[in-house]
Amino acid sequence: MEAYLVAMAIITAIYVLLALGLNLQYGLTGLTNFGHVGFFCIGAYTAALMGQIGIPWPISFLAGAALAALAAWPLGLVSLKLRDDYFAIVSLGFSEIVRIVVTSEQWLTKGVQGITGIPKLLGFLGTGLTQSLAVLALLIAVNVLAGLANRRIVRSPFGRMIEAIRDNEEAVKALGKDPAGFKIQVLMLGAALAGVAGGFYAHYIGYIVPEQFIPLITFYVWMAIIIGGVGRISGAFAGTLILMIFLEGSRFLRGVIPFVSEVEMASIRLGIIGLALVLFTLYRPQGLMGDYTKR
Amino acid sequence: MMNRRQLLATMASTTLLATAREGFAQGAPTFRIAALNPITGSGAAYGAGMQKMILAAVEEVNAAGGAGGRKIEVVAEDTQSQPQAGVLAAKKLIEIDKVQGLIGIWSSGVALATIPLANDANILFMCTSGAPEITNPQVNSKGLVYRFNTTGDGYGRAFAEACAREGFKRPATMAFNNASGIGIVDGFRKAWEKNGGKVVEAVVYEPNQPSYRSELQKVLAAKPDVIVTGSYLPDTTIILREWFQTGDTQKWMLPGQAANPDLIKAIGPEASEGLFVVNSISNEMSTAYAKFDAAYRKAMNQPGTSNIYAAMAWDMVIVLALAMEAAGPNANVAAINAKIREIANPPGKQVSSFAEGKEALKAGKVNYDGASSAVDFNQAGDVLPDFDLSVISKGVITRKNIIKI
C-alpha cells in the first residue's frame, strides 16, 4: 500500500513541476504554450542519455534544464510576432517536432526502441521503499524550491511586469517597456522546470520512448492548472493533486460499482474522469485556488 | 448495443460471478493474478478480447477444480497502452491486490517499463510484445518474463529463409517506424547479411500518412527484385495501391499482420496477384485453438483469428495453471516458475487443455500444445513458432510451404 501511494506521490510531484512551469508561462504571462511536453521530452532524454554513461544526476538534470531552456529561446523569438492562438499552434508543432526528431535520430536515442535500463535515482539505497521515499523527498524539496522561486518572481517587479503583459500588452508598450525580453525569459524559465521534471520522470520510469511524449501530457498539465486556478502557485499544487486523485482514485471504483464487466469498467473509469473534470470546471470555473473577485 | 434481455442476463451472470468470487475467498486459498491489458489507447482493438480470454481460461481452470489445489482469481487493470499509466496500474496491482503474476501485457513500451516492477516483487510476467530487449538477460534478470509472441528477429529470419527459397538476390526493405516494424526488417537484414547477401535499400516511414509515394520511389530507385516490409494493414494498402500505379513488376514479401483477405478486398485481385506472405502459424489445427476459438466467439462474437493476442492470453493462463498443478499445493512463485518450461516444452504427453493436462500430470510429464503456437520456450523466455510462406493468386491466399527457423 505504502509503495503504491509513494509511486502516485512521485508522479504527482513530477506533474507539479510541469504545472509550475506552465503556470509561469500561461497563468502569469499569458503565453498559450501547447508544447510543454517538448521541454519535458528534452529533459528526459538528456538525463537518460547522460545517466547511462554514469554522469551524476545533479549535472545531467541541470544540463536537461539548460537544453530545454535553450530550445525555448527560438520559440520565444517566434512568439513575439504571433498572437496568442497562433503561438498555441506553433508551440504544439514544436513539441511534435521534438518528438519526431527524437524518433528519427536513432544513433543517439535508439528511436522507437527507446532507452532501457536508465539507472534509478539514489540507487545506493537499493530498490525498496527507502529509495522511493528518498526520491519523493528530493522531488518535494525541488518542488518547494520551485514554488518559492515562483512566489519570489510574482512579488518582484519582474512579476508585476509579466502580469501586466498578460493583462494588456499594448498598455505595457505604451509605458515604454518592451514585452519581448520578458516573454522569452519566462518561456525559458518554464521550459527549464519542465526539463528538470523530465529528468525525474526518465529516472523514475526507467524506460523512455518517444511515444510517451505525446500532446496528451501537455493537456494533463493544462487540466491541472485550470482545476487548480490559473495564475495561482498554490493552484499548480492543488490542481495536480486533484487531477491525480481523479486519474488514480478511479481505479478503486471497481469495488463500489457492481454489475459491469472488467472491460466496461476501463471505459467507465475514463468516462468518470472526464465527467469529474467537466463538473469541476462548470461549478468552479476559476479553479480551486482561483480568485473569486476576478472575472 | 445490448437489449434489455441481454442486459438482464449480463447483470445476473456478473452477480453470480461476484458471489462466486466471494465464495472462493472464504473457501480454499486462491492464487491471484493480474490481467494487465490495453483496454483503451492504441491497443484497444486487442485488449478487451485478451482480458475476456484470460477470464474465460481462468473460469475453465477453476471449473476443473483449480490448479495445485488453488482457484485462480483475476484482478483487471487497464494500461491505456501507455507506460506511465501501466506503471501506476502495475504498482497498484502488486502493492494493493498482491497479485503473483502480471498477465497479458501488450505493448513493448508498457512491458519494458513494468518488467522491473515484476522483478522487484518476484512475480511472473507474461507478455505479447515484440521488442527484442524484453527477453535480454539484463532486462529479464530473474527469468520471470515469458513472451508468447514472435520476436522481430524470428520474423526476420523467416523472411530471409523465404527470400532465399524463392531465389531473390536484391532485396530492399520498408518499415513502419515503430519497435515492431523496425524489429522485423532489422532481423531480416541480420539474417540475410549473415548468409552473405546485401540489402540494396532500407526505408523507414512515419505512420499515418495519406501517401507513401516518395518513400516508394526511393525504394524502387535501387531496383530491388523483392521488397520486404515490416508493415501493418492500413499503410500496406496505400503503399501497394501506389506501387501498382507505377507499373513496376518486382515482388513483395509481407508479414501476415499486413496481408489478409481485407488487403485483397481493398486493392483488388489484380494488384495483389503474386504477393508473398510470411506468417507465424497460430496453432490453428490444434485442439487448444478450437477451444479458444469457441470461447472467443462466445465472448466477443467474432472468430478467434481476428485477435491473435487473445489466443496468446488464453495460453498464458493455461501454462501458468499447468505449472501450478505441476508444482503442487501451495507452491510459491519460484517453484511455479521452475515448472513452466517443463510443462510447456517437450518431452511429455501432448495436451491441449488444462483439464487434460491435470489428468496427465498424475501419470508423468506433459507438453502443452497451445492455441497461439506450440508454446515451447527457449532459454531466454521466447517462443519460436513455425512460419509459413503463402502466395496470393486470383484473390486467394494459398500456403506454399512451411518454414522452420
XYZ file of C-alpha atoms in Angstrom:
700
model
C 0.000 0.000 0.000
C 2.677 2.494 1.041
C 4.735 1.815 -2.062
C 1.723 2.493 -4.286
C 0.961 5.763 -2.527
C 4.606 6.772 -2.828
C 4.555 5.940 -6.553
C 1.466 8.088 -7.000
C 3.042 10.894 -5.000
C 6.188 10.773 -7.147
C 4.225 11.044 -10.385
C 2.137 13.840 -8.858
C 5.248 15.734 -7.809
C 6.692 15.424 -11.329
C 3.493 16.880 -12.745
C 3.552 19.686 -10.164
C 6.923 20.740 -11.553
C 5.439 20.785 -15.045
C 2.410 22.700 -13.796
C 4.571 25.298 -12.055
C 6.389 25.941 -15.323
C 3.205 26.241 -17.336
C 1.611 28.419 -14.695
C 4.512 30.825 -15.024
C 4.051 30.919 -18.785
C 0.284 30.931 -19.142
C -1.026 31.864 -15.723
C 1.254 34.818 -15.163
C 2.400 35.912 -18.617
C -0.451 34.742 -20.808
C 1.688 32.654 -23.171
C -0.562 29.900 -24.546
C 2.047 27.149 -24.556
C 0.613 23.943 -26.030
C 4.051 22.394 -26.424
C 5.076 21.891 -22.816
C 5.714 18.182 -23.336
C 8.508 19.063 -25.793
C 10.615 20.543 -22.997
C 9.719 17.615 -20.754
C 10.962 15.290 -23.506
C 14.246 17.154 -23.936
C 14.879 16.999 -20.185
C 14.023 13.299 -20.036
C 16.276 12.275 -22.925
C 19.169 14.419 -21.718
C 19.012 12.924 -18.240
C 18.570 9.391 -19.590
C 21.483 9.581 -22.026
C 23.826 11.229 -19.538
C 22.693 8.905 -16.746
C 23.531 5.865 -18.837
C 27.148 6.888 -19.223
C 27.442 7.467 -15.494
C 27.223 11.245 -15.211
C 25.829 12.141 -11.761
C 22.188 13.193 -11.786
C 22.585 16.771 -10.474
C 24.733 17.553 -13.516
C 22.509 15.771 -16.009
C 19.368 17.424 -14.576
C 20.969 20.850 -14.896
C 22.043 20.013 -18.431
C 18.490 18.886 -19.225
C 17.072 22.107 -17.812
C 19.610 24.160 -19.738
C 18.910 22.366 -23.019
C 15.160 22.728 -22.559
C 15.598 26.432 -21.852
C 17.815 26.786 -24.921
C 15.189 25.082 -27.041
C 12.638 27.560 -25.712
C 14.692 30.521 -26.863
C 13.942 30.328 -30.601
C 10.340 29.517 -29.757
C 10.268 32.697 -27.696
C 11.593 34.701 -30.641
C 8.787 33.319 -32.782
C 6.215 34.066 -30.106
C 6.953 37.787 -30.310
C 5.500 38.009 -33.763
C 2.420 35.886 -33.109
C -0.902 36.419 -31.403
C -1.938 34.049 -28.611
C -3.773 31.486 -30.660
C -1.066 31.303 -33.311
C 1.562 30.816 -30.660
C -0.516 27.913 -29.350
C -0.336 26.269 -32.776
C 3.380 26.907 -33.173
C 4.177 25.534 -29.738
C 2.084 22.433 -30.361
C 4.019 21.974 -33.590
C 7.258 22.456 -31.681
C 6.537 19.592 -29.300
C 5.656 17.313 -32.224
C 8.916 18.281 -33.954
C 10.850 17.389 -30.821
C 9.128 14.018 -30.734
C 9.826 13.307 -34.402
C 13.473 14.356 -34.092
C 13.876 12.059 -31.103
C 12.214 9.262 -33.088
C 14.442 9.757 -36.106
C 17.864 10.327 -34.559
C 18.400 6.662 -33.868
C 22.154 6.871 -33.402
C 21.529 8.866 -30.254
C 18.094 7.972 -28.924
C 17.616 4.453 -30.318
C 14.446 5.781 -31.979
C 11.271 3.811 -31.439
C 13.117 1.110 -29.491
C 13.539 3.576 -26.649
C 16.211 3.813 -23.980
C 16.126 0.970 -21.477
C 17.855 0.483 -18.175
C 18.019 4.097 -17.027
C 19.510 3.833 -13.524
C 17.334 4.631 -10.516
C 17.986 7.856 -8.663
C 19.834 7.388 -5.364
C 20.424 3.774 -6.339
C 22.730 3.200 -3.381
C 19.567 2.941 -1.255
C 18.516 -0.230 -3.085
C 15.186 -0.665 -4.812
C 12.841 -0.766 -1.846
C 10.599 1.723 -0.130
C 13.506 3.699 1.313
C 14.773 4.573 -2.140
C 11.298 5.619 -3.340
C 10.787 7.742 -0.249
C 14.164 9.385 -0.762
C 13.288 10.209 -4.377
C 9.968 11.611 -3.215
C 11.700 13.737 -0.577
C 14.083 15.044 -3.220
C 11.193 15.841 -5.533
C 9.278 17.625 -2.802
C 12.377 19.669 -1.983
C 12.751 20.646 -5.642
C 9.055 21.491 -5.796
C 9.211 23.668 -2.703
C 12.242 25.436 -4.125
C 10.492 25.988 -7.446
C 7.342 27.167 -5.663
C 9.286 29.634 -3.549
C 11.172 30.907 -6.579
C 7.855 31.346 -8.359
C 6.453 33.296 -5.437
C 9.502 35.456 -5.390
C 9.028 36.154 -9.091
C 5.362 37.062 -8.620
C 6.185 39.568 -5.903
C 9.097 41.170 -7.741
C 8.926 43.989 -10.284
C 9.550 41.283 -12.893
C 6.363 39.523 -11.733
C 4.302 42.679 -11.928
C 5.634 43.289 -15.403
C 4.733 39.849 -16.761
C 1.271 40.075 -15.233
C 0.885 43.423 -16.914
C 1.909 41.821 -20.214
C -0.766 39.186 -19.699
C -3.463 41.708 -18.887
C -2.686 44.319 -21.522
C 0.376 44.085 -23.705
C -0.394 47.297 -25.584
C -0.538 49.264 -22.371
C 2.863 47.886 -21.382
C 4.306 49.008 -24.694
C 2.683 52.415 -24.290
C 4.503 52.777 -20.966
C 7.771 52.359 -22.802
C 8.532 48.798 -21.698
C 9.494 46.059 -24.130
C 7.498 42.845 -23.516
C 9.721 40.764 -25.816
C 12.602 40.097 -23.439
C 10.264 39.260 -20.599
C 8.312 36.759 -22.655
C 11.451 34.959 -23.760
C 12.790 34.804 -20.205
C 9.522 33.401 -18.874
C 9.339 30.827 -21.612
C 12.901 29.691 -20.884
C 12.269 29.532 -17.136
C 9.142 27.399 -17.567
C 10.953 25.160 -20.016
C 13.807 24.646 -17.566
C 11.337 23.478 -14.913
C 9.818 21.055 -17.399
C 13.334 19.828 -18.225
C 14.010 19.011 -14.577
C 10.649 17.223 -14.406
C 11.722 15.196 -17.434
C 14.903 14.142 -15.671
C 12.968 12.837 -12.686
C 10.496 11.087 -14.985
C 13.163 9.270 -17.007
C 14.958 8.001 -13.920
C 11.741 7.010 -12.195
C 10.062 5.097 -15.045
C 13.436 3.691 -16.119
C 12.481 3.403 -19.776
C 11.675 6.172 -22.220
C 10.424 6.020 -25.772
C 9.101 8.852 -27.988
C 5.505 7.636 -27.750
C 5.458 8.712 -24.095
C 5.883 12.350 -25.040
C 2.604 12.994 -26.775
C 0.488 16.170 -26.510
C -1.784 14.400 -24.005
C 0.852 15.121 -21.351
C 0.682 18.835 -22.187
C -3.067 18.754 -21.788
C -2.899 16.911 -18.464
C -0.778 19.789 -17.219
C -3.272 22.265 -18.635
C -6.092 20.453 -16.860
C -4.121 20.601 -13.637
C -3.573 24.348 -13.729
C -7.134 25.042 -14.825
C -8.517 22.926 -11.974
C -6.113 24.486 -9.530
C -6.684 28.048 -10.624
C -4.802 29.744 -13.402
C -2.150 32.160 -12.186
C -2.004 30.779 -8.636
C 1.106 28.986 -7.451
C -0.889 27.051 -4.863
C -3.205 26.175 -7.748
C -0.440 24.270 -9.522
C -0.032 22.069 -6.449
C -3.717 21.636 -5.683
C -4.767 21.145 -9.302
C -2.205 18.430 -9.953
C -3.186 16.640 -6.779
C -6.867 16.673 -7.734
C -6.133 15.531 -11.284
C -4.105 12.602 -9.935
C -6.836 11.715 -7.452
C -9.303 11.631 -10.340
C -6.976 9.584 -12.563
C -5.774 7.089 -9.979
C -8.608 7.115 -7.464
C -10.982 5.969 -10.177
C -9.169 2.606 -10.179
C -10.829 1.829 -6.873
C -14.320 2.370 -8.233
C -14.253 -1.307 -9.198
C -15.043 -2.138 -5.617
C -18.149 0.026 -5.441
C -19.711 -0.317 -8.895
C -21.386 -3.692 -9.319
C -22.797 -5.283 -12.476
C -20.198 -4.191 -15.016
C -17.603 -6.365 -16.694
C -13.903 -5.622 -16.311
C -13.661 -4.363 -19.883
C -16.574 -1.971 -19.434
C -15.017 -0.770 -16.202
C -11.944 0.577 -18.011
C -14.111 2.731 -20.248
C -16.393 3.760 -17.398
C -13.324 4.831 -15.490
C -12.166 7.179 -18.247
C -15.737 8.454 -18.602
C -15.926 9.241 -14.898
C -12.595 11.078 -15.029
C -13.933 13.207 -17.872
C -17.221 13.838 -16.123
C -15.482 14.874 -12.914
C -13.293 17.323 -14.843
C -16.274 18.816 -16.687
C -18.313 19.196 -13.498
C -15.369 20.729 -11.725
C -14.847 23.394 -14.351
C -18.601 24.017 -14.583
C -19.051 24.682 -10.883
C -15.705 26.223 -10.151
C -14.503 27.864 -13.371
C -11.850 29.974 -11.658
C -10.248 26.837 -10.237
C -9.900 25.576 -6.697
C -7.446 28.244 -5.605
C -8.780 30.807 -8.056
C -9.714 34.319 -7.078
C -13.434 34.911 -6.511
C -13.110 38.613 -7.119
C -11.629 38.410 -10.608
C -13.623 37.591 -13.753
C -25.983 -2.077 -28.065
C -27.498 -4.519 -25.623
C -31.198 -5.072 -25.427
C -32.949 -5.358 -22.116
C -32.867 -9.123 -22.008
C -29.138 -9.286 -22.681
C -28.569 -6.626 -20.061
C -30.519 -8.636 -17.510
C -28.588 -11.753 -18.446
C -25.273 -9.911 -18.080
C -26.333 -8.480 -14.746
C -27.409 -11.877 -13.485
C -24.215 -13.564 -14.611
C -21.961 -10.879 -13.143
C -23.802 -11.112 -9.860
C -23.238 -14.848 -9.925
C -19.583 -14.316 -10.723
C -19.260 -11.782 -7.921
C -20.827 -14.137 -5.398
C -18.699 -16.963 -6.748
C -15.613 -14.851 -6.168
C -16.620 -14.218 -2.574
C -17.226 -17.923 -2.215
C -13.640 -18.664 -3.222
C -12.314 -16.068 -0.854
C -13.943 -17.771 2.071
C -13.032 -21.272 0.965
C -9.757 -22.651 -0.347
C -6.685 -20.440 -0.732
C -6.519 -18.615 -4.055
C -3.734 -17.629 -6.397
C -4.246 -14.081 -7.551
C -3.086 -12.857 -10.962
C -3.457 -9.541 -12.752
C -4.926 -9.093 -16.222
C -2.961 -6.000 -17.243
C -4.288 -5.296 -20.735
C -4.581 -2.353 -23.146
C -8.338 -1.806 -22.861
C -8.057 1.777 -24.113
C -5.419 3.532 -26.226
C -3.618 2.156 -29.266
C -4.061 -1.471 -28.191
C -7.791 -1.122 -27.615
C -8.617 -3.329 -30.599
C -6.992 -6.296 -28.838
C -7.174 -5.535 -25.114
C -10.807 -6.342 -24.470
C -10.503 -9.711 -26.192
C -7.303 -10.515 -24.294
C -8.885 -9.735 -20.970
C -12.010 -11.733 -21.721
C -9.915 -14.735 -22.746
C -7.906 -14.520 -19.534
C -11.180 -14.567 -17.587
C -12.573 -17.395 -19.728
C -9.427 -19.514 -19.355
C -9.397 -18.924 -15.607
C -13.020 -19.986 -15.442
C -12.061 -23.197 -17.195
C -9.188 -23.839 -14.809
C -11.393 -23.217 -11.783
C -14.149 -25.379 -13.216
C -11.635 -28.221 -13.412
C -11.061 -27.861 -9.696
C -8.330 -25.238 -9.711
C -4.585 -25.693 -10.093
C -2.407 -27.183 -7.390
C -5.422 -27.192 -5.091
C -5.990 -23.482 -5.554
C -8.506 -21.443 -7.503
C -7.155 -18.627 -9.640
C -8.515 -15.151 -9.050
C -8.145 -12.302 -11.544
C -7.832 -8.588 -10.882
C -8.007 -6.487 -14.049
C -6.460 -3.119 -14.826
C -6.174 -1.016 -17.968
C -2.703 0.062 -19.147
C -4.221 2.642 -21.528
C -1.409 1.370 -23.833
C 0.817 3.939 -22.088
C 3.922 3.200 -19.999
C 3.135 5.731 -17.282
C -0.430 4.526 -16.752
C 0.865 0.944 -16.977
C 3.425 1.537 -14.228
C 0.863 3.014 -11.861
C -1.607 0.210 -12.624
C 1.095 -2.405 -12.017
C 2.117 -0.727 -8.744
C -1.494 -0.844 -7.595
C -1.858 -4.498 -8.586
C 1.365 -5.512 -6.861
C 1.059 -3.416 -3.727
C -2.657 -3.407 -3.030
C -4.038 -6.509 -4.712
C -0.856 -8.504 -4.016
C -1.012 -10.331 -7.338
C 1.530 -13.083 -8.061
C 1.698 -12.561 -11.800
C 1.176 -9.840 -14.408
C -0.503 -11.394 -17.449
C -1.342 -10.120 -20.914
C 0.891 -7.067 -21.281
C 0.639 -5.988 -24.909
C 2.859 -3.100 -25.967
C 6.635 -3.127 -25.689
C 6.629 0.286 -24.033
C 4.438 -0.875 -21.181
C 6.310 -4.181 -20.886
C 9.749 -2.579 -20.615
C 8.500 -0.116 -18.015
C 6.739 -2.726 -15.868
C 9.214 -5.656 -16.009
C 11.469 -4.029 -13.360
C 8.456 -3.857 -11.023
C 7.727 -7.553 -11.535
C 11.398 -8.357 -10.906
C 11.439 -6.341 -7.676
C 8.308 -8.102 -6.462
C 9.495 -11.536 -7.695
C 6.311 -12.274 -9.625
C 5.662 -13.801 -13.041
C 5.365 -11.645 -16.143
C 3.781 -12.801 -19.419
C 3.575 -10.502 -22.425
C 2.918 -10.430 -26.157
C 5.274 -7.538 -27.009
C 7.772 -7.693 -29.852
C 10.760 -5.584 -28.709
C 13.937 -7.725 -28.626
C 15.172 -6.184 -25.325
C 12.336 -7.735 -23.336
C 13.993 -11.119 -23.016
C 17.500 -9.707 -22.915
C 19.141 -11.292 -19.814
C 19.749 -7.810 -18.389
C 16.050 -6.955 -18.509
C 14.737 -10.447 -17.751
C 17.303 -10.756 -14.985
C 15.356 -13.208 -12.836
C 13.926 -15.375 -15.594
C 10.373 -14.440 -14.651
C 9.473 -12.986 -18.063
C 7.795 -15.040 -20.795
C 6.947 -13.799 -24.250
C 4.182 -15.600 -26.126
C 4.742 -13.731 -29.391
C 7.383 -13.981 -32.098
C 10.260 -11.550 -31.848
C 11.161 -9.296 -34.746
C 14.340 -11.361 -35.065
C 12.389 -14.572 -35.519
C 10.175 -12.950 -38.106
C 13.226 -11.558 -39.897
C 14.884 -14.977 -40.062
C 11.736 -16.437 -41.585
C 11.712 -13.649 -44.190
C 15.361 -14.286 -45.057
C 14.708 -18.002 -45.446
C 11.678 -17.329 -47.653
C 13.669 -14.929 -49.872
C 16.440 -17.487 -50.255
C 13.962 -20.207 -51.213
C 12.333 -18.003 -53.814
C 15.754 -17.175 -55.264
C 15.718 -13.420 -54.716
C 19.057 -11.626 -54.964
C 18.416 -7.932 -54.418
C 16.011 -7.391 -51.511
C 15.071 -3.946 -50.203
C 13.121 -3.217 -47.031
C 10.379 -0.821 -45.982
C 9.474 -0.459 -42.314
C 6.758 1.229 -40.327
C 8.541 3.373 -37.757
C 7.815 1.568 -34.517
C 9.628 -1.056 -32.487
C 7.831 -3.934 -34.169
C 8.171 -2.729 -37.790
C 11.852 -1.907 -37.372
C 12.395 -5.151 -35.460
C 11.202 -7.220 -38.418
C 13.388 -5.576 -41.070
C 16.409 -5.425 -38.751
C 16.004 -9.127 -38.080
C 15.773 -9.720 -41.816
C 18.890 -7.677 -42.567
C 20.910 -9.522 -39.913
C 19.839 -12.936 -41.168
C 20.280 -12.006 -44.842
C 23.740 -10.469 -44.395
C 24.875 -13.444 -42.329
C 24.386 -15.569 -45.440
C 26.449 -13.135 -47.479
C 23.553 -11.235 -49.020
C 23.137 -7.491 -49.303
C 20.086 -5.298 -48.732
C 20.012 -2.760 -51.553
C 17.855 -0.138 -49.835
C 16.197 0.286 -46.443
C 13.453 2.861 -45.972
C 11.685 3.678 -42.729
C 8.396 5.548 -42.981
C 6.358 7.558 -40.496
C 2.907 6.193 -39.703
C -0.457 7.727 -40.641
C 0.475 9.352 -43.931
C -2.073 9.759 -46.721
C 0.578 8.806 -49.289
C 3.901 6.941 -49.296
C 4.909 7.835 -52.823
C 8.267 9.429 -52.018
C 9.309 6.515 -49.797
C 8.221 4.116 -52.503
C 10.205 5.921 -55.186
C 13.305 5.816 -53.014
C 12.996 2.037 -52.659
C 12.223 1.435 -56.328
C 15.191 3.577 -57.415
C 17.521 0.891 -56.026
C 15.960 -1.649 -58.440
C 15.250 -4.394 -55.928
C 13.816 -7.735 -57.047
C 11.773 -8.032 -53.843
C 10.668 -5.591 -51.153
C 10.362 -6.972 -47.629
C 8.089 -4.951 -45.367
C 7.636 -4.570 -41.643
C 4.205 -3.045 -42.017
C 0.562 -3.054 -40.968
C -2.637 -3.301 -42.956
C -3.612 0.393 -43.438
C -0.185 1.568 -44.626
C 0.408 -1.545 -46.751
C -2.879 -0.908 -48.553
C -1.826 2.605 -49.543
C 1.709 1.576 -50.487
C 0.573 -1.290 -52.727
C -2.043 0.857 -54.435
C 0.581 3.471 -55.256
C 3.045 0.789 -56.313
C 0.511 -0.754 -58.687
C 0.072 2.642 -60.372
C 3.824 2.843 -61.055
C 3.635 -0.338 -63.157
C 6.751 -1.812 -61.522
C 6.967 -5.599 -61.517
C 9.260 -6.534 -58.661
C 7.829 -8.790 -55.913
C 6.635 -8.029 -52.388
C 7.038 -10.055 -49.242
C 4.654 -9.009 -46.469
C 4.120 -10.070 -42.854
C 0.829 -11.771 -42.021
C -0.417 -8.805 -39.987
C -0.421 -6.722 -43.196
C -1.679 -9.250 -45.725
C -5.071 -10.808 -45.151
C -8.349 -11.016 -47.100
C -9.058 -7.377 -46.186
C -5.967 -6.301 -48.118
C -7.063 -8.209 -51.216
C -10.521 -6.658 -50.917
C -9.016 -3.182 -50.629
C -6.522 -3.298 -53.521
C -8.239 -5.826 -55.801
C -7.114 -9.219 -57.112
C -5.045 -7.681 -59.898
C -2.732 -5.634 -57.668
C -2.488 -8.427 -55.117
C -1.525 -11.106 -57.674
C 1.765 -12.753 -56.739
C 2.286 -11.092 -53.347
C 4.220 -13.291 -50.926
C 3.061 -13.520 -47.328
C 5.159 -14.770 -44.422
C 3.179 -15.508 -41.297
C 3.697 -17.184 -37.961
C 1.370 -20.144 -37.819
C -1.047 -19.701 -34.965
C -1.701 -23.247 -33.993
C -4.967 -23.278 -35.942
C -5.127 -27.049 -36.296
C -4.727 -27.714 -32.579
C -7.454 -28.734 -30.155
C -6.444 -25.834 -27.896
C -7.142 -23.431 -30.726
C -10.619 -24.886 -31.220
C -11.341 -24.415 -27.539
C -10.035 -20.864 -27.610
C -11.958 -20.077 -30.787
C -15.218 -21.259 -29.229
C -14.610 -19.177 -26.117
C -13.672 -16.141 -28.213
C -16.763 -16.389 -30.379
C -18.901 -16.636 -27.269
C -17.299 -13.663 -25.532
C -16.622 -11.339 -28.473
C -18.970 -12.571 -31.196
C -16.034 -12.719 -33.649
C -13.824 -15.536 -34.941
C -10.655 -16.199 -32.968
C -8.469 -15.403 -35.978
C -9.322 -11.715 -35.565
C -7.229 -11.427 -32.408
C -4.016 -13.441 -32.269
C -3.077 -11.759 -28.973
C -6.215 -13.138 -27.324
C -5.026 -16.655 -28.202
C -1.717 -15.830 -26.509
C -3.556 -14.517 -23.445
C -5.529 -17.781 -23.301
C -2.305 -19.796 -23.435
C -0.752 -17.675 -20.680
C -3.397 -18.744 -18.186
C -3.279 -22.421 -19.157
C 0.535 -22.511 -18.993
C 0.504 -20.813 -15.606
C -2.194 -23.153 -14.278
C -0.401 -26.278 -15.512
C 2.820 -25.070 -13.893
C 0.926 -24.510 -10.633
C -0.517 -28.015 -10.867
C 2.923 -29.491 -11.553
C 4.485 -27.567 -8.682
C 1.960 -28.971 -6.252
C -0.158 -27.466 -3.476
C 0.802 -24.067 -2.081
C 3.900 -23.755 -4.230
C 5.436 -20.280 -4.291
C 6.172 -18.263 -7.420
C 9.741 -19.546 -7.700
C 8.587 -23.168 -7.613
C 5.870 -22.472 -10.184
C 8.311 -20.609 -12.420
C 10.660 -23.583 -12.319
C 7.918 -25.778 -13.806
C 6.863 -23.563 -16.715
C 9.316 -24.927 -19.310
C 8.741 -28.438 -18.035
C 5.004 -28.392 -18.820
C 5.219 -26.251 -21.966
C 8.150 -27.878 -23.763
C 8.773 -31.449 -24.926
C 9.226 -34.131 -23.780
C 5.899 -35.199 -22.350
C 2.410 -36.222 -23.301
C 0.935 -33.621 -25.626
C -2.077 -31.919 -24.007
C -4.276 -29.100 -25.200
C -6.356 -28.061 -22.214
C -5.936 -27.615 -18.505
C -8.253 -30.467 -17.523
C -6.440 -32.850 -19.853
C -3.046 -31.688 -18.567
C -4.094 -32.006 -14.936
C -5.093 -35.600 -15.550
C -1.920 -36.400 -17.496
C 0.331 -34.805 -14.867
C -0.682 -37.555 -12.472
C 0.977 -40.054 -14.791
C 4.032 -38.088 -15.856
C 5.309 -35.180 -17.876
C 3.160 -33.086 -20.203
C 3.829 -30.779 -23.157
C 1.163 -28.122 -23.628
C 0.303 -27.501 -27.276
C -1.278 -24.063 -27.254
C -3.782 -22.040 -29.221
C -1.304 -19.368 -30.332
C 1.684 -21.646 -31.021
C 3.219 -24.881 -29.754
C 4.282 -22.731 -26.758
C 7.817 -24.029 -26.359
C 10.074 -21.564 -24.554
C 13.775 -21.160 -25.212
C 16.266 -20.232 -22.520
C 15.556 -16.500 -22.864
C 11.794 -16.942 -22.394
C 10.714 -16.605 -26.014
C 8.510 -18.936 -28.030
C 9.678 -19.885 -31.514
C 6.638 -20.603 -33.642
C 6.833 -22.025 -37.151
C 6.172 -19.805 -40.133
C 4.607 -20.372 -43.492
C 5.160 -18.808 -46.883
C 1.979 -18.166 -48.840
C 1.316 -16.556 -52.151
C -1.739 -14.572 -53.233
C -3.187 -15.715 -56.534
C -6.538 -14.759 -58.085
C -7.545 -13.106 -54.815
C -6.867 -16.184 -52.670
C -4.036 -16.716 -50.176
C -2.523 -20.181 -50.644
C 0.136 -21.733 -48.448
C 3.260 -22.675 -50.381
C 5.473 -24.182 -47.725
C 6.337 -24.241 -44.039
C 9.433 -22.509 -42.696
C 11.041 -23.760 -39.510
C 13.591 -21.381 -38.034
